[in-house]
Amino acid sequence: MAPYLVHRSRERARIRHEALTDPQIQAQVFEFLKGEGGIAGIKPGNASFLLLLTPSADLDQICAELEGAFPFFRAGARPAQAAAPANKHNGRRCRLLTLLTCGLTTVGLAATGLKHAHAVAGGIFALLATDHVWHRRKAL
């Protein structure tokens, strides 16, 4: 498996490389991938692309053509996020645990009958849930 290919399944694949942090390079790679056969859709991410593949897609062929067009993919350098050590307490996990804790606190305060504390905790939970939907689901 190519070092920049961080996820691979039958219908999806994610490529990630530190060179994709440059908006110009990311736009060039995006345009190249749009012209490739076997790709049904492309979702840009943070220094990455999520490729939605057709059932007949040959991911190895797509990777070979990508390496031919962009030599930095062939260089063998590991992506920046893959080389970083695993951190159990990263920012996303901390935010999700805070969201869960606040939601459970809201339910617990409602069950005990503390209306004012329940309203405050509910407001905080609503703000955290809105932030989660805005940043992770891009749905607002």
PDB file of C-alpha atoms in Angstrom:
ATOM      1  CA  MET A   1       0.000   0.000   0.000  1.00  0.00           C
ATOM      2  CA  ALA A   2       1.273   3.451  -0.882  1.00  0.00           C
ATOM      3  CA  PRO A   3       2.451   5.540   2.111  1.00  0.00           C
ATOM      4  CA  TYR A   4       0.027   8.364   1.260  1.00  0.00           C
ATOM      5  CA  LEU A   5      -2.950   5.983   1.078  1.00  0.00           C
ATOM      6  CA  VAL A   6      -4.122   6.009   4.703  1.00  0.00           C
ATOM      7  CA  HIS A   7      -7.499   4.300   4.237  1.00  0.00           C
ATOM      8  CA  ARG A   8      -8.744   1.895   1.613  1.00  0.00           C
ATOM      9  CA  SER A   9     -12.025   0.032   1.198  1.00  0.00           C
ATOM     10  CA  ARG A  10     -14.082  -1.162  -1.731  1.00  0.00           C
ATOM     11  CA  GLU A  11     -15.981   2.079  -2.181  1.00  0.00           C
ATOM     12  CA  ARG A  12     -13.753   4.686  -0.480  1.00  0.00           C
ATOM     13  CA  ALA A  13     -10.113   5.624  -0.112  1.00  0.00           C
ATOM     14  CA  ARG A  14      -8.332   8.495   1.617  1.00  0.00           C
ATOM     15  CA  ILE A  15      -5.054   9.915   0.403  1.00  0.00           C
ATOM     16  CA  ARG A  16      -3.088  12.218   2.674  1.00  0.00           C
ATOM     17  CA  HIS A  17       0.207  13.969   2.068  1.00  0.00           C
ATOM     18  CA  GLU A  18       1.879  16.974   3.670  1.00  0.00           C
ATOM     19  CA  ALA A  19       2.262  18.617   0.237  1.00  0.00           C
ATOM     20  CA  LEU A  20      -1.546  18.878   0.040  1.00  0.00           C
ATOM     21  CA  THR A  21      -1.458  21.609   2.696  1.00  0.00           C
ATOM     22  CA  ASP A  22      -0.486  24.010  -0.116  1.00  0.00           C
ATOM     23  CA  PRO A  23      -3.763  25.225  -1.709  1.00  0.00           C
ATOM     24  CA  GLN A  24      -2.243  25.409  -5.203  1.00  0.00           C
ATOM     25  CA  ILE A  25      -0.972  21.840  -5.111  1.00  0.00           C
ATOM     26  CA  GLN A  26      -4.258  20.651  -3.625  1.00  0.00           C
ATOM     27  CA  ALA A  27      -6.160  22.334  -6.481  1.00  0.00           C
ATOM     28  CA  GLN A  28      -3.859  20.723  -9.078  1.00  0.00           C
ATOM     29  CA  VAL A  29      -4.269  17.260  -7.558  1.00  0.00           C
ATOM     30  CA  PHE A  30      -8.041  17.797  -7.318  1.00  0.00           C
ATOM     31  CA  GLU A  31      -8.257  18.669 -11.020  1.00  0.00           C
ATOM     32  CA  PHE A  32      -6.136  15.650 -11.899  1.00  0.00           C
ATOM     33  CA  LEU A  33      -8.298  13.303  -9.831  1.00  0.00           C
ATOM     34  CA  LYS A  34     -11.498  14.688 -11.388  1.00  0.00           C
ATOM     35  CA  GLY A  35     -10.268  13.412 -14.746  1.00  0.00           C
ATOM     36  CA  GLU A  36      -9.433   9.920 -13.508  1.00  0.00           C
ATOM     37  CA  GLY A  37     -11.714   7.013 -14.323  1.00  0.00           C
ATOM     38  CA  GLY A  38     -13.160   4.984 -11.473  1.00  0.00           C
ATOM     39  CA  ILE A  39     -13.650   7.959  -9.158  1.00  0.00           C
ATOM     40  CA  ALA A  40     -17.309   8.809  -8.533  1.00  0.00           C
ATOM     41  CA  GLY A  41     -16.608  11.756  -6.233  1.00  0.00           C
ATOM     42  CA  ILE A  42     -13.872  13.637  -4.406  1.00  0.00           C
ATOM     43  CA  LYS A  43     -14.191  15.336  -1.019  1.00  0.00           C
ATOM     44  CA  PRO A  44     -11.244  17.579  -0.077  1.00  0.00           C
ATOM     45  CA  GLY A  45     -10.081  17.498   3.518  1.00  0.00           C
ATOM     46  CA  ASN A  46      -7.257  18.845   5.643  1.00  0.00           C
ATOM     47  CA  ALA A  47      -4.198  17.893   3.547  1.00  0.00           C
ATOM     48  CA  SER A  48      -6.180  14.950   2.181  1.00  0.00           C
ATOM     49  CA  PHE A  49      -8.805  13.779  -0.267  1.00  0.00           C
ATOM     50  CA  LEU A  50     -11.579  11.265   0.298  1.00  0.00           C
ATOM     51  CA  LEU A  51     -12.122   9.389  -2.951  1.00  0.00           C
ATOM     52  CA  LEU A  52     -15.531   7.850  -3.540  1.00  0.00           C
ATOM     53  CA  LEU A  53     -14.852   4.961  -5.900  1.00  0.00           C
ATOM     54  CA  THR A  54     -17.020   3.211  -8.473  1.00  0.00           C
ATOM     55  CA  PRO A  55     -17.374  -0.573  -8.173  1.00  0.00           C
ATOM     56  CA  SER A  56     -15.037  -1.074 -11.146  1.00  0.00           C
ATOM     57  CA  ALA A  57     -12.304   1.283  -9.876  1.00  0.00           C
ATOM     58  CA  ASP A  58      -8.689   0.102  -9.874  1.00  0.00           C
ATOM     59  CA  LEU A  59      -7.129   2.007  -6.976  1.00  0.00           C
ATOM     60  CA  ASP A  60      -3.632   0.705  -7.704  1.00  0.00           C
ATOM     61  CA  GLN A  61      -3.843   2.125 -11.238  1.00  0.00           C
ATOM     62  CA  ILE A  62      -5.133   5.462  -9.902  1.00  0.00           C
ATOM     63  CA  CYS A  63      -2.217   5.606  -7.436  1.00  0.00           C
ATOM     64  CA  ALA A  64       0.294   4.775 -10.184  1.00  0.00           C
ATOM     65  CA  GLU A  65      -1.051   7.571 -12.392  1.00  0.00           C
ATOM     66  CA  LEU A  66      -1.080   9.960  -9.436  1.00  0.00           C
ATOM     67  CA  GLU A  67       2.573   9.162  -8.696  1.00  0.00           C
ATOM     68  CA  GLY A  68       3.434   9.648 -12.359  1.00  0.00           C
ATOM     69  CA  ALA A  69       1.796  13.076 -12.486  1.00  0.00           C
ATOM     70  CA  PHE A  70       3.014  14.257  -9.081  1.00  0.00           C
ATOM     71  CA  PRO A  71       6.493  12.952  -8.147  1.00  0.00           C
ATOM     72  CA  PHE A  72       6.229  13.996  -4.478  1.00  0.00           C
ATOM     73  CA  PHE A  73       3.735  11.160  -3.935  1.00  0.00           C
ATOM     74  CA  ARG A  74       6.419   8.720  -5.068  1.00  0.00           C
ATOM     75  CA  ALA A  75       9.111  10.129  -2.759  1.00  0.00           C
ATOM     76  CA  GLY A  76       8.223   7.704   0.029  1.00  0.00           C
ATOM     77  CA  ALA A  77       7.844  10.397   2.668  1.00  0.00           C
ATOM     78  CA  ARG A  78       5.279   9.486   5.271  1.00  0.00           C
ATOM     79  CA  PRO A  79       2.350  11.877   5.668  1.00  0.00           C
ATOM     80  CA  ALA A  80       2.679  14.314   8.570  1.00  0.00           C
ATOM     81  CA  GLN A  81      -0.258  12.929  10.549  1.00  0.00           C
ATOM     82  CA  ALA A  82       0.767   9.298  10.080  1.00  0.00           C
ATOM     83  CA  ALA A  83       4.260  10.016  11.402  1.00  0.00           C
ATOM     84  CA  ALA A  84       3.005  11.747  14.543  1.00  0.00           C
ATOM     85  CA  PRO A  85       2.774   9.595  17.661  1.00  0.00           C
ATOM     86  CA  ALA A  86      -0.674   8.465  18.707  1.00  0.00           C
ATOM     87  CA  ASN A  87      -2.127  10.795  21.325  1.00  0.00           C
ATOM     88  CA  LYS A  88      -5.124   9.511  23.231  1.00  0.00           C
ATOM     89  CA  HIS A  89      -6.076  12.996  24.409  1.00  0.00           C
ATOM     90  CA  ASN A  90      -6.154  14.908  21.162  1.00  0.00           C
ATOM     91  CA  GLY A  91      -8.397  17.935  20.708  1.00  0.00           C
ATOM     92  CA  ARG A  92     -11.210  16.178  18.855  1.00  0.00           C
ATOM     93  CA  ARG A  93     -11.532  13.430  21.422  1.00  0.00           C
ATOM     94  CA  CYS A  94     -11.498  15.963  24.251  1.00  0.00           C
ATOM     95  CA  ARG A  95     -14.280  18.001  22.601  1.00  0.00           C
ATOM     96  CA  LEU A  96     -16.390  14.887  22.019  1.00  0.00           C
ATOM     97  CA  LEU A  97     -15.953  13.713  25.608  1.00  0.00           C
ATOM     98  CA  THR A  98     -16.893  17.187  26.847  1.00  0.00           C
ATOM     99  CA  LEU A  99     -19.999  17.118  24.635  1.00  0.00           C
ATOM    100  CA  LEU A 100     -20.990  13.689  25.952  1.00  0.00           C
ATOM    101  CA  THR A 101     -20.338  14.653  29.579  1.00  0.00           C
ATOM    102  CA  CYS A 102     -22.358  17.842  29.254  1.00  0.00           C
ATOM    103  CA  GLY A 103     -25.251  15.946  27.637  1.00  0.00           C
ATOM    104  CA  LEU A 104     -25.277  13.366  30.417  1.00  0.00           C
ATOM    105  CA  THR A 105     -25.078  16.145  33.029  1.00  0.00           C
ATOM    106  CA  THR A 106     -28.088  17.818  31.428  1.00  0.00           C
ATOM    107  CA  VAL A 107     -30.084  14.583  31.614  1.00  0.00           C
ATOM    108  CA  GLY A 108     -28.972  13.970  35.214  1.00  0.00           C
ATOM    109  CA  LEU A 109     -29.932  17.471  36.323  1.00  0.00           C
ATOM    110  CA  ALA A 110     -33.325  17.132  34.643  1.00  0.00           C
ATOM    111  CA  ALA A 111     -33.923  13.873  36.512  1.00  0.00           C
ATOM    112  CA  THR A 112     -33.060  15.450  39.865  1.00  0.00           C
ATOM    113  CA  GLY A 113     -35.321  18.441  39.283  1.00  0.00           C
ATOM    114  CA  LEU A 114     -32.695  21.208  39.411  1.00  0.00           C
ATOM    115  CA  LYS A 115     -34.295  23.400  36.763  1.00  0.00           C
ATOM    116  CA  HIS A 116     -31.823  26.302  36.654  1.00  0.00           C
ATOM    117  CA  ALA A 117     -28.752  24.065  36.557  1.00  0.00           C
ATOM    118  CA  HIS A 118     -30.486  21.920  33.936  1.00  0.00           C
ATOM    119  CA  ALA A 119     -31.122  25.001  31.776  1.00  0.00           C
ATOM    120  CA  VAL A 120     -27.501  26.156  32.030  1.00  0.00           C
ATOM    121  CA  ALA A 121     -26.128  22.697  31.242  1.00  0.00           C
ATOM    122  CA  GLY A 122     -28.602  22.381  28.367  1.00  0.00           C
ATOM    123  CA  GLY A 123     -27.447  25.692  26.928  1.00  0.00           C
ATOM    124  CA  ILE A 124     -23.799  24.656  27.118  1.00  0.00           C
ATOM    125  CA  PHE A 125     -24.668  21.318  25.528  1.00  0.00           C
ATOM    126  CA  ALA A 126     -26.513  23.092  22.702  1.00  0.00           C
ATOM    127  CA  LEU A 127     -23.466  25.284  22.015  1.00  0.00           C
ATOM    128  CA  LEU A 128     -21.126  22.293  22.001  1.00  0.00           C
ATOM    129  CA  ALA A 129     -23.463  20.293  19.756  1.00  0.00           C
ATOM    130  CA  THR A 130     -23.728  23.221  17.335  1.00  0.00           C
ATOM    131  CA  ASP A 131     -19.936  23.515  17.246  1.00  0.00           C
ATOM    132  CA  HIS A 132     -19.651  19.771  16.567  1.00  0.00           C
ATOM    133  CA  VAL A 133     -22.165  19.883  13.726  1.00  0.00           C
ATOM    134  CA  TRP A 134     -20.535  22.984  12.237  1.00  0.00           C
ATOM    135  CA  HIS A 135     -16.974  21.621  12.291  1.00  0.00           C
ATOM    136  CA  ARG A 136     -17.472  17.896  11.738  1.00  0.00           C
ATOM    137  CA  ARG A 137     -20.637  17.568   9.680  1.00  0.00           C
ATOM    138  CA  LYS A 138     -20.604  20.906   7.806  1.00  0.00           C
ATOM    139  CA  ALA A 139     -24.379  20.854   8.066  1.00  0.00           C
ATOM    140  CA  LEU A 140     -25.464  24.218   9.437  1.00  0.00           C
TER     141      LEU A 140
END
